[in-house]
Amino acid sequence: MIINDISLARKALLNDDVVAIPTETVYGLAGNAYSEKAIRKIFALKNRPFYNPLIVHIASVAQLPTIAKDIPALALQLAATFWPGPLTLLLKKQQVIPDLVTAGKDTVAVRVPNHTVTQQLLRELDFPLVAPSANPFGSISPTTSAHVFQYFNDAIPIILEGGPCIKGVESTIIGFEGDVPVLYRLGAIATEAIEQITGPLQKVTHAKNQPNAPGMLNRHYAPHTTTYLTDNVWQLVQQFPNQKIGLLLWKEKAHEQANVYSITLSSTANMEEAAANLYASLHQLDDMHLDVIIAERLPDSDLGKTINDRLQRATQQW
Ligand code: TXA
Ligand code: MG
């Protein structure tokens, strides 16, 4: 059920149940970070493999030392700049954090979400919340309560209403090798903004299928409809005559064509607006029973990089 009552959500969480919560990035599937029972429910509901660790959500930076230790000065600087907000830090974990949360790693992912509803909920709890995105493993992330309901129906008894997510793509994940900052996942904060504080970010390197951040799994965030990503949408459209085509365009409006339905991410070429519209647009196209979705690649800078990254993972690999 989609509800507004934060106290009901709190009660469910105290009872080791899971609750869908709004954040500024995407909706999360939340449980008590110290409750193995709640954590197992989250993995089961999402059909998520246990090797894929969860993000711990805290109310404020003041709680950070209970979660993490040996925190680099640069991490504190990033937290001071971007929290509450869509930045996740990978830090050495404190022992209280269950191995289930971190997939047995000695690092924990942590962030302070910037959403009034979830902020209030976190302040009323005396434990942090683990929350992966509230979608089945590998599918498009939810940016409205309706998306969450569409995926899970009553398997999640409480979905807290928080309106459409303002950022619309997941948090940026930064880790550290010694004092060197490492980019683990592109996200809602552009790397350019982070690098103003950190200097150049190192890119994470990992073996295929053993990713450090499985947000980096090749195929992820995927619609059911076959999806392509291209620089030249109209050229690709020609290759699907007599098919129902969905177009996801960066800034132009499509000219009318009988077999083509199109969505423009930002008619003013605003990347933040495009990011906010990205998943809702993919959900909409995917629900239309089209033969194919063709997405247009954005300029490869700022949030364009994040959007391209998600679209790349949404497309068929061949
Ligand atoms: O914006 C977000 O971050 C949203 C909202 C709900 O907060 N959450 C989210 O969670 O995107 P999830 O579970 O869909 O993605 C978490 C990512 C995964 O790619 C996971 O592998 C990575 O964080 N991660 C978590 N802990 C990690 C760790 N200790 N080391 C490396 N990667 C980690
Ligand atoms: Mg996810």
Coordinates of C-alpha atoms and ligand atoms in Angstrom, one line a residue, residues 21-29 46 48 51-57 85-91 101-103 105-111 113 130-135 141 169-173 184-185 188 211-217 220-221 310, ligand 1:
I21 CA 11.2 4.8 1.1
P22 CA 11.6 7.8 -1.2
T23 CA 15.0 9.4 -1.6
E24 CA 16.2 12.2 -3.9
T25 CA 17.8 9.6 -6.3
V26 CA 15.4 6.6 -6.6
Y27 CA 13.1 4.8 -4.2
G28 CA 14.8 2.4 -1.9
L29 CA 13.8 -0.9 -0.3
K46 CA 14.8 -8.1 -5.0
R48 CA 19.5 -10.0 -5.5
Y51 CA 27.6 -10.9 -3.4
N52 CA 26.1 -7.5 -4.2
P53 CA 26.5 -5.3 -1.0
L54 CA 24.0 -2.7 0.2
I55 CA 24.2 1.0 1.0
V56 CA 23.7 2.1 4.6
H57 CA 21.6 5.3 5.0
G85 CA 22.7 14.4 -1.0
P86 CA 23.4 11.8 -3.7
L87 CA 27.0 10.8 -2.7
T88 CA 27.8 7.4 -1.4
L89 CA 31.2 6.9 0.3
L90 CA 32.9 3.5 0.6
L91 CA 34.8 3.4 3.9
V101 CA 25.3 -5.8 4.3
T102 CA 28.8 -5.6 2.9
A103 CA 29.0 -9.0 1.2
K105 CA 34.0 -6.9 2.4
D106 CA 35.7 -4.8 5.0
T107 CA 34.3 -1.6 3.4
V108 CA 30.8 -0.2 3.9
A109 CA 28.9 2.1 1.5
V110 CA 27.2 4.9 3.4
R111 CA 25.2 8.1 2.5
P113 CA 19.8 10.9 1.7
V130 CA 20.1 -0.4 4.4
A131 CA 18.3 0.4 1.1
P132 CA 19.0 -0.9 -2.3
S133 CA 16.9 0.6 -5.1
A134 CA 13.3 -0.8 -4.9
N135 CA 13.3 -2.8 -8.1
S141 CA 15.1 1.7 -11.0
V169 CA 19.5 8.5 -11.0
E170 CA 21.3 6.7 -8.2
S171 CA 24.0 8.2 -6.0
T172 CA 27.6 8.6 -7.2
I173 CA 29.9 6.1 -5.4
Y184 CA 33.0 3.2 -8.3
R185 CA 29.7 4.4 -9.9
A188 CA 23.6 12.0 -9.6
P211 CA 32.7 -6.2 -10.0
N212 CA 33.5 -4.2 -6.9
A213 CA 30.3 -2.3 -7.5
P214 CA 27.8 -4.5 -9.3
G215 CA 26.0 -1.3 -10.3
M216 CA 28.8 -1.7 -12.9
L217 CA 27.5 -5.1 -14.0
H220 CA 21.6 -3.7 -15.5
Y221 CA 18.8 -1.1 -15.3
R310 CA 22.7 3.8 -17.5
Ligands
TXA1 O1 21.0 6.4 -4.8 C1 21.2 5.3 -4.3 O2 22.4 5.0 -4.0 C2 20.1 4.4 -4.1 C3 19.2 5.0 -3.0 C4 18.0 4.1 -2.6 O3 19.9 5.4 -1.9 N1 20.5 3.1 -3.7 C5 21.1 2.3 -4.6 O4 21.4 1.0 -4.1 O5 21.4 2.6 -5.7 P1 21.8 -0.3 -4.9 O6 21.8 -1.4 -4.0 O7 20.8 -0.3 -6.1 O8 23.2 0.0 -5.4 C6 24.3 0.0 -4.5 C7 25.6 -0.1 -5.2 C8 25.8 -1.5 -5.8 O9 26.3 -1.3 -7.1 C9 26.8 -2.1 -4.8 O10 27.6 -3.1 -5.4 C10 27.6 -0.9 -4.3 O11 26.6 0.1 -4.2 N2 28.2 -1.2 -3.1 C11 27.6 -1.3 -1.8 N3 28.5 -1.6 -0.9 C12 29.7 -1.7 -1.5 C13 31.0 -2.0 -1.0 N4 31.3 -2.3 0.2 N5 32.0 -2.1 -2.0 C14 31.7 -1.8 -3.3 N6 30.5 -1.5 -3.8 C15 29.5 -1.5 -2.9

